[in-house]
């Protein structure tokens, strides 16, 4: 990945200045150059809907009336898992996540165009979403699909739809 970014920066130096560079010719930051070269997607121009995963961790995000629905499923095996549904609103690269019910699990996550990253520490109330020692803290998943239909089919261990209506 680092090699691709270095190559993109070298190529960017041989072409016209990318958008976002100023009139003085100062180079853009690394992320801006990578977005300009098409190596990474621009999080500001990317829809958050879809199915995200890493190993046995899954997140679904689908549009709702005023915001988005989110579902989370983490399965560590040995009856250690987490699951929950709620709503998510987006402001730039920040996702404000609030789980349904009287859980009290609310926090801000990051959206990086093709990944969603939960904070390393989540509120104590989020433990209600999990069994035994499982946790949703530091959950880091990448986009598998941008299909809302596919994201809507994510289920937890009990077969409950996490992003379905």
mmCIF file with all atom_site columns, N, CA, C and O in Angstrom, residues 66-112:
data_model
loop_
_atom_site.group_PDB
_atom_site.id
_atom_site.type_symbol
_atom_site.label_atom_id
_atom_site.label_alt_id
_atom_site.label_comp_id
_atom_site.label_asym_id
_atom_site.label_entity_id
_atom_site.label_seq_id
_atom_site.pdbx_PDB_ins_code
_atom_site.Cartn_x
_atom_site.Cartn_y
_atom_site.Cartn_z
_atom_site.occupancy
_atom_site.B_iso_or_equiv
_atom_site.pdbx_formal_charge
_atom_site.auth_seq_id
_atom_site.auth_comp_id
_atom_site.auth_asym_id
_atom_site.auth_atom_id
_atom_site.pdbx_PDB_model_num
ATOM 1   N N  . UNK A 1 66  ? -34.709 9.587   7.386  1.00 0.00 ? 66  UNK A N  1
ATOM 2   C CA . UNK A 1 66  ? -33.970 10.824  7.648  1.00 0.00 ? 66  UNK A CA 1
ATOM 3   C C  . UNK A 1 66  ? -32.474 10.627  7.819  1.00 0.00 ? 66  UNK A C  1
ATOM 4   O O  . UNK A 1 66  ? -31.726 11.598  7.862  1.00 0.00 ? 66  UNK A O  1
ATOM 5   N N  . UNK A 1 67  ? -32.042 9.411   7.951  1.00 0.00 ? 67  UNK A N  1
ATOM 6   C CA . UNK A 1 67  ? -30.632 9.136   8.196  1.00 0.00 ? 67  UNK A CA 1
ATOM 7   C C  . UNK A 1 67  ? -30.309 7.771   7.603  1.00 0.00 ? 67  UNK A C  1
ATOM 8   O O  . UNK A 1 67  ? -30.796 7.436   6.540  1.00 0.00 ? 67  UNK A O  1
ATOM 9   N N  . UNK A 1 68  ? -29.537 6.971   8.287  1.00 0.00 ? 68  UNK A N  1
ATOM 10  C CA . UNK A 1 68  ? -29.211 5.620   7.846  1.00 0.00 ? 68  UNK A CA 1
ATOM 11  C C  . UNK A 1 68  ? -29.439 4.654   8.996  1.00 0.00 ? 68  UNK A C  1
ATOM 12  O O  . UNK A 1 68  ? -29.355 5.023   10.164 1.00 0.00 ? 68  UNK A O  1
ATOM 13  N N  . UNK A 1 69  ? -29.713 3.392   8.667  1.00 0.00 ? 69  UNK A N  1
ATOM 14  C CA . UNK A 1 69  ? -29.770 2.311   9.656  1.00 0.00 ? 69  UNK A CA 1
ATOM 15  C C  . UNK A 1 69  ? -28.417 1.622   9.654  1.00 0.00 ? 69  UNK A C  1
ATOM 16  O O  . UNK A 1 69  ? -27.786 1.487   8.610  1.00 0.00 ? 69  UNK A O  1
ATOM 17  N N  . UNK A 1 70  ? -27.976 1.195   10.823 1.00 0.00 ? 70  UNK A N  1
ATOM 18  C CA . UNK A 1 70  ? -26.719 0.466   10.940 1.00 0.00 ? 70  UNK A CA 1
ATOM 19  C C  . UNK A 1 70  ? -26.962 -0.807  11.735 1.00 0.00 ? 70  UNK A C  1
ATOM 20  O O  . UNK A 1 70  ? -27.772 -0.812  12.669 1.00 0.00 ? 70  UNK A O  1
ATOM 21  N N  . UNK A 1 71  ? -26.294 -1.849  11.344 1.00 0.00 ? 71  UNK A N  1
ATOM 22  C CA . UNK A 1 71  ? -26.331 -3.100  12.081 1.00 0.00 ? 71  UNK A CA 1
ATOM 23  C C  . UNK A 1 71  ? -24.911 -3.600  12.262 1.00 0.00 ? 71  UNK A C  1
ATOM 24  O O  . UNK A 1 71  ? -24.074 -3.441  11.376 1.00 0.00 ? 71  UNK A O  1
ATOM 25  N N  . UNK A 1 72  ? -24.640 -4.170  13.423 1.00 0.00 ? 72  UNK A N  1
ATOM 26  C CA . UNK A 1 72  ? -23.299 -4.661  13.737 1.00 0.00 ? 72  UNK A CA 1
ATOM 27  C C  . UNK A 1 72  ? -23.402 -6.097  14.217 1.00 0.00 ? 72  UNK A C  1
ATOM 28  O O  . UNK A 1 72  ? -24.262 -6.422  15.041 1.00 0.00 ? 72  UNK A O  1
ATOM 29  N N  . UNK A 1 73  ? -22.523 -6.950  13.698 1.00 0.00 ? 73  UNK A N  1
ATOM 30  C CA . UNK A 1 73  ? -22.455 -8.329  14.158 1.00 0.00 ? 73  UNK A CA 1
ATOM 31  C C  . UNK A 1 73  ? -20.982 -8.730  14.257 1.00 0.00 ? 73  UNK A C  1
ATOM 32  O O  . UNK A 1 73  ? -20.233 -8.624  13.297 1.00 0.00 ? 73  UNK A O  1
ATOM 33  N N  . UNK A 1 74  ? -20.585 -9.157  15.443 1.00 0.00 ? 74  UNK A N  1
ATOM 34  C CA . UNK A 1 74  ? -19.224 -9.617  15.709 1.00 0.00 ? 74  UNK A CA 1
ATOM 35  C C  . UNK A 1 74  ? -19.337 -11.008 16.313 1.00 0.00 ? 74  UNK A C  1
ATOM 36  O O  . UNK A 1 74  ? -20.087 -11.206 17.264 1.00 0.00 ? 74  UNK A O  1
ATOM 37  N N  . UNK A 1 75  ? -18.602 -11.970 15.763 1.00 0.00 ? 75  UNK A N  1
ATOM 38  C CA . UNK A 1 75  ? -18.669 -13.339 16.263 1.00 0.00 ? 75  UNK A CA 1
ATOM 39  C C  . UNK A 1 75  ? -17.262 -13.863 16.505 1.00 0.00 ? 75  UNK A C  1
ATOM 40  O O  . UNK A 1 75  ? -16.504 -14.106 15.570 1.00 0.00 ? 75  UNK A O  1
ATOM 41  N N  . UNK A 1 76  ? -16.891 -14.005 17.784 1.00 0.00 ? 76  UNK A N  1
ATOM 42  C CA . UNK A 1 76  ? -15.575 -14.519 18.143 1.00 0.00 ? 76  UNK A CA 1
ATOM 43  C C  . UNK A 1 76  ? -15.595 -16.029 18.378 1.00 0.00 ? 76  UNK A C  1
ATOM 44  O O  . UNK A 1 76  ? -14.572 -16.608 18.713 1.00 0.00 ? 76  UNK A O  1
ATOM 45  N N  . UNK A 1 77  ? -16.753 -16.665 18.235 1.00 0.00 ? 77  UNK A N  1
ATOM 46  C CA . UNK A 1 77  ? -16.879 -18.088 18.520 1.00 0.00 ? 77  UNK A CA 1
ATOM 47  C C  . UNK A 1 77  ? -17.008 -18.316 20.018 1.00 0.00 ? 77  UNK A C  1
ATOM 48  O O  . UNK A 1 77  ? -17.014 -17.369 20.813 1.00 0.00 ? 77  UNK A O  1
ATOM 49  N N  . UNK A 1 78  ? -17.142 -19.565 20.432 1.00 0.00 ? 78  UNK A N  1
ATOM 50  C CA . UNK A 1 78  ? -17.283 -19.909 21.851 1.00 0.00 ? 78  UNK A CA 1
ATOM 51  C C  . UNK A 1 78  ? -18.350 -19.070 22.557 1.00 0.00 ? 78  UNK A C  1
ATOM 52  O O  . UNK A 1 78  ? -18.175 -18.635 23.697 1.00 0.00 ? 78  UNK A O  1
ATOM 53  N N  . UNK A 1 79  ? -19.447 -18.796 21.849 1.00 0.00 ? 79  UNK A N  1
ATOM 54  C CA . UNK A 1 79  ? -20.580 -18.035 22.382 1.00 0.00 ? 79  UNK A CA 1
ATOM 55  C C  . UNK A 1 79  ? -20.188 -16.626 22.809 1.00 0.00 ? 79  UNK A C  1
ATOM 56  O O  . UNK A 1 79  ? -20.785 -16.047 23.715 1.00 0.00 ? 79  UNK A O  1
ATOM 57  N N  . UNK A 1 80  ? -19.180 -16.057 22.157 1.00 0.00 ? 80  UNK A N  1
ATOM 58  C CA . UNK A 1 80  ? -18.787 -14.672 22.395 1.00 0.00 ? 80  UNK A CA 1
ATOM 59  C C  . UNK A 1 80  ? -19.113 -13.877 21.132 1.00 0.00 ? 80  UNK A C  1
ATOM 60  O O  . UNK A 1 80  ? -18.479 -14.078 20.095 1.00 0.00 ? 80  UNK A O  1
ATOM 61  N N  . UNK A 1 81  ? -20.106 -13.010 21.232 1.00 0.00 ? 81  UNK A N  1
ATOM 62  C CA . UNK A 1 81  ? -20.519 -12.236 20.066 1.00 0.00 ? 81  UNK A CA 1
ATOM 63  C C  . UNK A 1 81  ? -21.148 -10.925 20.499 1.00 0.00 ? 81  UNK A C  1
ATOM 64  O O  . UNK A 1 81  ? -21.462 -10.730 21.666 1.00 0.00 ? 81  UNK A O  1
ATOM 65  N N  . UNK A 1 82  ? -21.331 -10.056 19.528 1.00 0.00 ? 82  UNK A N  1
ATOM 66  C CA . UNK A 1 82  ? -22.036 -8.780  19.729 1.00 0.00 ? 82  UNK A CA 1
ATOM 67  C C  . UNK A 1 82  ? -22.969 -8.586  18.548 1.00 0.00 ? 82  UNK A C  1
ATOM 68  O O  . UNK A 1 82  ? -22.629 -8.959  17.421 1.00 0.00 ? 82  UNK A O  1
ATOM 69  N N  . UNK A 1 83  ? -24.122 -8.002  18.806 1.00 0.00 ? 83  UNK A N  1
ATOM 70  C CA . UNK A 1 83  ? -25.006 -7.625  17.706 1.00 0.00 ? 83  UNK A CA 1
ATOM 71  C C  . UNK A 1 83  ? -25.919 -6.515  18.177 1.00 0.00 ? 83  UNK A C  1
ATOM 72  O O  . UNK A 1 83  ? -26.282 -6.434  19.349 1.00 0.00 ? 83  UNK A O  1
ATOM 73  N N  . UNK A 1 84  ? -26.260 -5.660  17.227 1.00 0.00 ? 84  UNK A N  1
ATOM 74  C CA . UNK A 1 84  ? -27.171 -4.574  17.531 1.00 0.00 ? 84  UNK A CA 1
ATOM 75  C C  . UNK A 1 84  ? -27.524 -3.806  16.278 1.00 0.00 ? 84  UNK A C  1
ATOM 76  O O  . UNK A 1 84  ? -26.823 -3.888  15.261 1.00 0.00 ? 84  UNK A O  1
ATOM 77  N N  . UNK A 1 85  ? -28.614 -3.070  16.365 1.00 0.00 ? 85  UNK A N  1
ATOM 78  C CA . UNK A 1 85  ? -29.090 -2.229  15.279 1.00 0.00 ? 85  UNK A CA 1
ATOM 79  C C  . UNK A 1 85  ? -29.339 -0.844  15.826 1.00 0.00 ? 85  UNK A C  1
ATOM 80  O O  . UNK A 1 85  ? -29.630 -0.666  17.007 1.00 0.00 ? 85  UNK A O  1
ATOM 81  N N  . UNK A 1 86  ? -29.253 0.122   14.944 1.00 0.00 ? 86  UNK A N  1
ATOM 82  C CA . UNK A 1 86  ? -29.515 1.487   15.372 1.00 0.00 ? 86  UNK A CA 1
ATOM 83  C C  . UNK A 1 86  ? -29.529 2.417   14.188 1.00 0.00 ? 86  UNK A C  1
ATOM 84  O O  . UNK A 1 86  ? -29.803 2.021   13.063 1.00 0.00 ? 86  UNK A O  1
ATOM 85  N N  . UNK A 1 87  ? -29.223 3.677   14.464 1.00 0.00 ? 87  UNK A N  1
ATOM 86  C CA . UNK A 1 87  ? -29.181 4.656   13.387 1.00 0.00 ? 87  UNK A CA 1
ATOM 87  C C  . UNK A 1 87  ? -27.798 5.297   13.361 1.00 0.00 ? 87  UNK A C  1
ATOM 88  O O  . UNK A 1 87  ? -27.069 5.296   14.356 1.00 0.00 ? 87  UNK A O  1
ATOM 89  N N  . UNK A 1 88  ? -27.463 5.806   12.196 1.00 0.00 ? 88  UNK A N  1
ATOM 90  C CA . UNK A 1 88  ? -26.187 6.488   12.020 1.00 0.00 ? 88  UNK A CA 1
ATOM 91  C C  . UNK A 1 88  ? -26.423 7.726   11.165 1.00 0.00 ? 88  UNK A C  1
ATOM 92  O O  . UNK A 1 88  ? -27.167 7.685   10.189 1.00 0.00 ? 88  UNK A O  1
ATOM 93  N N  . UNK A 1 89  ? -25.834 8.826   11.588 1.00 0.00 ? 89  UNK A N  1
ATOM 94  C CA . UNK A 1 89  ? -25.854 10.056  10.805 1.00 0.00 ? 89  UNK A CA 1
ATOM 95  C C  . UNK A 1 89  ? -24.415 10.402  10.462 1.00 0.00 ? 89  UNK A C  1
ATOM 96  O O  . UNK A 1 89  ? -23.487 10.070  11.198 1.00 0.00 ? 89  UNK A O  1
ATOM 97  N N  . UNK A 1 90  ? -24.255 11.073  9.349  1.00 0.00 ? 90  UNK A N  1
ATOM 98  C CA . UNK A 1 90  ? -22.905 11.374  8.853  1.00 0.00 ? 90  UNK A CA 1
ATOM 99  C C  . UNK A 1 90  ? -22.689 12.873  8.760  1.00 0.00 ? 90  UNK A C  1
ATOM 100 O O  . UNK A 1 90  ? -23.522 13.602  8.243  1.00 0.00 ? 90  UNK A O  1
ATOM 101 N N  . UNK A 1 91  ? -21.535 13.315  9.257  1.00 0.00 ? 91  UNK A N  1
ATOM 102 C CA . UNK A 1 91  ? -21.074 14.683  9.071  1.00 0.00 ? 91  UNK A CA 1
ATOM 103 C C  . UNK A 1 91  ? -19.626 14.573  8.602  1.00 0.00 ? 91  UNK A C  1
ATOM 104 O O  . UNK A 1 91  ? -18.738 14.271  9.400  1.00 0.00 ? 91  UNK A O  1
ATOM 105 N N  . UNK A 1 92  ? -19.405 14.755  7.308  1.00 0.00 ? 92  UNK A N  1
ATOM 106 C CA . UNK A 1 92  ? -18.069 14.571  6.750  1.00 0.00 ? 92  UNK A CA 1
ATOM 107 C C  . UNK A 1 92  ? -17.622 13.128  6.907  1.00 0.00 ? 92  UNK A C  1
ATOM 108 O O  . UNK A 1 92  ? -18.282 12.206  6.460  1.00 0.00 ? 92  UNK A O  1
ATOM 109 N N  . UNK A 1 93  ? -16.495 12.936  7.589  1.00 0.00 ? 93  UNK A N  1
ATOM 110 C CA . UNK A 1 93  ? -15.957 11.603  7.808  1.00 0.00 ? 93  UNK A CA 1
ATOM 111 C C  . UNK A 1 93  ? -16.368 11.028  9.162  1.00 0.00 ? 93  UNK A C  1
ATOM 112 O O  . UNK A 1 93  ? -15.942 9.941   9.531  1.00 0.00 ? 93  UNK A O  1
ATOM 113 N N  . UNK A 1 94  ? -17.209 11.759  9.903  1.00 0.00 ? 94  UNK A N  1
ATOM 114 C CA . UNK A 1 94  ? -17.653 11.294  11.217 1.00 0.00 ? 94  UNK A CA 1
ATOM 115 C C  . UNK A 1 94  ? -19.028 10.649  11.106 1.00 0.00 ? 94  UNK A C  1
ATOM 116 O O  . UNK A 1 94  ? -19.946 11.209  10.523 1.00 0.00 ? 94  UNK A O  1
ATOM 117 N N  . UNK A 1 95  ? -19.142 9.456   11.679 1.00 0.00 ? 95  UNK A N  1
ATOM 118 C CA . UNK A 1 95  ? -20.416 8.755   11.752 1.00 0.00 ? 95  UNK A CA 1
ATOM 119 C C  . UNK A 1 95  ? -20.869 8.759   13.205 1.00 0.00 ? 95  UNK A C  1
ATOM 120 O O  . UNK A 1 95  ? -20.167 8.255   14.076 1.00 0.00 ? 95  UNK A O  1
ATOM 121 N N  . UNK A 1 96  ? -22.024 9.342   13.460 1.00 0.00 ? 96  UNK A N  1
ATOM 122 C CA . UNK A 1 96  ? -22.583 9.348   14.815 1.00 0.00 ? 96  UNK A CA 1
ATOM 123 C C  . UNK A 1 96  ? -23.521 8.143   14.923 1.00 0.00 ? 96  UNK A C  1
ATOM 124 O O  . UNK A 1 96  ? -24.564 8.101   14.275 1.00 0.00 ? 96  UNK A O  1
ATOM 125 N N  . UNK A 1 97  ? -23.131 7.154   15.731 1.00 0.00 ? 97  UNK A N  1
ATOM 126 C CA . UNK A 1 97  ? -23.839 5.882   15.854 1.00 0.00 ? 97  UNK A CA 1
ATOM 127 C C  . UNK A 1 97  ? -24.626 5.851   17.157 1.00 0.00 ? 97  UNK A C  1
ATOM 128 O O  . UNK A 1 97  ? -24.078 6.148   18.219 1.00 0.00 ? 97  UNK A O  1
ATOM 129 N N  . UNK A 1 98  ? -25.917 5.509   17.080 1.00 0.00 ? 98  UNK A N  1
ATOM 130 C CA . UNK A 1 98  ? -26.771 5.356   18.254 1.00 0.00 ? 98  UNK A CA 1
ATOM 131 C C  . UNK A 1 98  ? -27.536 4.040   18.104 1.00 0.00 ? 98  UNK A C  1
ATOM 132 O O  . UNK A 1 98  ? -28.293 3.867   17.150 1.00 0.00 ? 98  UNK A O  1
ATOM 133 N N  . UNK A 1 99  ? -27.327 3.125   19.039 1.00 0.00 ? 99  UNK A N  1
ATOM 134 C CA . UNK A 1 99  ? -28.018 1.844   18.973 1.00 0.00 ? 99  UNK A CA 1
ATOM 135 C C  . UNK A 1 99  ? -29.411 1.952   19.556 1.00 0.00 ? 99  UNK A C  1
ATOM 136 O O  . UNK A 1 99  ? -29.665 2.725   20.469 1.00 0.00 ? 99  UNK A O  1
ATOM 137 N N  . UNK A 1 100 ? -30.347 1.145   18.998 1.00 0.00 ? 100 UNK A N  1
ATOM 138 C CA . UNK A 1 100 ? -31.757 1.162   19.383 1.00 0.00 ? 100 UNK A CA 1
ATOM 139 C C  . UNK A 1 100 ? -31.976 0.702   20.815 1.00 0.00 ? 100 UNK A C  1
ATOM 140 O O  . UNK A 1 100 ? -31.134 0.030   21.407 1.00 0.00 ? 100 UNK A O  1
ATOM 141 N N  . UNK A 1 101 ? -33.174 1.020   21.299 1.00 0.00 ? 101 UNK A N  1
ATOM 142 C CA . UNK A 1 101 ? -33.612 0.535   22.603 1.00 0.00 ? 101 UNK A CA 1
ATOM 143 C C  . UNK A 1 101 ? -33.009 1.345   23.742 1.00 0.00 ? 101 UNK A C  1
ATOM 144 O O  . UNK A 1 101 ? -32.495 2.439   23.567 1.00 0.00 ? 101 UNK A O  1
ATOM 145 N N  . UNK A 1 102 ? -33.081 0.786   24.891 1.00 0.00 ? 102 UNK A N  1
ATOM 146 C CA . UNK A 1 102 ? -32.617 1.453   26.101 1.00 0.00 ? 102 UNK A CA 1
ATOM 147 C C  . UNK A 1 102 ? -31.162 1.073   26.401 1.00 0.00 ? 102 UNK A C  1
ATOM 148 O O  . UNK A 1 102 ? -30.777 0.889   27.533 1.00 0.00 ? 102 UNK A O  1
ATOM 149 N N  . UNK A 1 103 ? -30.378 0.921   25.337 1.00 0.00 ? 103 UNK A N  1
ATOM 150 C CA . UNK A 1 103 ? -29.005 0.463   25.495 1.00 0.00 ? 103 UNK A CA 1
ATOM 151 C C  . UNK A 1 103 ? -28.100 1.584   25.992 1.00 0.00 ? 103 UNK A C  1
ATOM 152 O O  . UNK A 1 103 ? -27.264 1.386   26.857 1.00 0.00 ? 103 UNK A O  1
ATOM 153 N N  . UNK A 1 104 ? -28.231 2.781   25.436 1.00 0.00 ? 104 UNK A N  1
ATOM 154 C CA . UNK A 1 104 ? -27.378 3.899   25.821 1.00 0.00 ? 104 UNK A CA 1
ATOM 155 C C  . UNK A 1 104 ? -26.014 3.866   25.163 1.00 0.00 ? 104 UNK A C  1
ATOM 156 O O  . UNK A 1 104 ? -25.088 4.530   25.601 1.00 0.00 ? 104 UNK A O  1
ATOM 157 N N  . UNK A 1 105 ? -25.874 3.102   24.105 1.00 0.00 ? 105 UNK A N  1
ATOM 158 C CA . UNK A 1 105 ? -24.600 2.969   23.395 1.00 0.00 ? 105 UNK A CA 1
ATOM 159 C C  . UNK A 1 105 ? -24.589 3.948   22.220 1.00 0.00 ? 105 UNK A C  1
ATOM 160 O O  . UNK A 1 105 ? -25.199 3.705   21.187 1.00 0.00 ? 105 UNK A O  1
ATOM 161 N N  . UNK A 1 106 ? -23.886 5.066   22.395 1.00 0.00 ? 106 UNK A N  1
ATOM 162 C CA . UNK A 1 106 ? -23.782 6.113   21.385 1.00 0.00 ? 106 UNK A CA 1
ATOM 163 C C  . UNK A 1 106 ? -22.331 6.576   21.317 1.00 0.00 ? 106 UNK A C  1
ATOM 164 O O  . UNK A 1 106 ? -21.719 6.823   22.354 1.00 0.00 ? 106 UNK A O  1
ATOM 165 N N  . UNK A 1 107 ? -21.801 6.690   20.098 1.00 0.00 ? 107 UNK A N  1
ATOM 166 C CA . UNK A 1 107 ? -20.419 7.136   19.934 1.00 0.00 ? 107 UNK A CA 1
ATOM 167 C C  . UNK A 1 107 ? -20.206 7.592   18.498 1.00 0.00 ? 107 UNK A C  1
ATOM 168 O O  . UNK A 1 107 ? -21.066 7.396   17.639 1.00 0.00 ? 107 UNK A O  1
ATOM 169 N N  . UNK A 1 108 ? -19.052 8.192   18.240 1.00 0.00 ? 108 UNK A N  1
ATOM 170 C CA . UNK A 1 108 ? -18.672 8.609   16.897 1.00 0.00 ? 108 UNK A CA 1
ATOM 171 C C  . UNK A 1 108 ? -17.639 7.639   16.335 1.00 0.00 ? 108 UNK A C  1
ATOM 172 O O  . UNK A 1 108 ? -16.674 7.282   17.014 1.00 0.00 ? 108 UNK A O  1
ATOM 173 N N  . UNK A 1 109 ? -17.862 7.223   15.094 1.00 0.00 ? 109 UNK A N  1
ATOM 174 C CA . UNK A 1 109 ? -16.932 6.356   14.370 1.00 0.00 ? 109 UNK A CA 1
ATOM 175 C C  . UNK A 1 109 ? -16.384 7.156   13.186 1.00 0.00 ? 109 UNK A C  1
ATOM 176 O O  . UNK A 1 109 ? -16.866 8.243   12.880 1.00 0.00 ? 109 UNK A O  1
ATOM 177 N N  . UNK A 1 110 ? -15.371 6.613   12.509 1.00 0.00 ? 110 UNK A N  1
ATOM 178 C CA . UNK A 1 110 ? -14.790 7.253   11.331 1.00 0.00 ? 110 UNK A CA 1
ATOM 179 C C  . UNK A 1 110 ? -15.189 6.497   10.073 1.00 0.00 ? 110 UNK A C  1
ATOM 180 O O  . UNK A 1 110 ? -15.192 5.270   10.051 1.00 0.00 ? 110 UNK A O  1
ATOM 181 N N  . UNK A 1 111 ? -15.480 7.258   9.018  1.00 0.00 ? 111 UNK A N  1
ATOM 182 C CA . UNK A 1 111 ? -15.738 6.681   7.700  1.00 0.00 ? 111 UNK A CA 1
ATOM 183 C C  . UNK A 1 111 ? -14.608 7.128   6.791  1.00 0.00 ? 111 UNK A C  1
ATOM 184 O O  . UNK A 1 111 ? -14.367 8.317   6.632  1.00 0.00 ? 111 UNK A O  1
ATOM 185 N N  . UNK A 1 112 ? -13.889 6.173   6.216  1.00 0.00 ? 112 UNK A N  1
ATOM 186 C CA . UNK A 1 112 ? -12.717 6.492   5.405  1.00 0.00 ? 112 UNK A CA 1
ATOM 187 C C  . UNK A 1 112 ? -12.887 6.065   3.952  1.00 0.00 ? 112 UNK A C  1
ATOM 188 O O  . UNK A 1 112 ? -11.936 5.638   3.316  1.00 0.00 ? 112 UNK A O  1
#
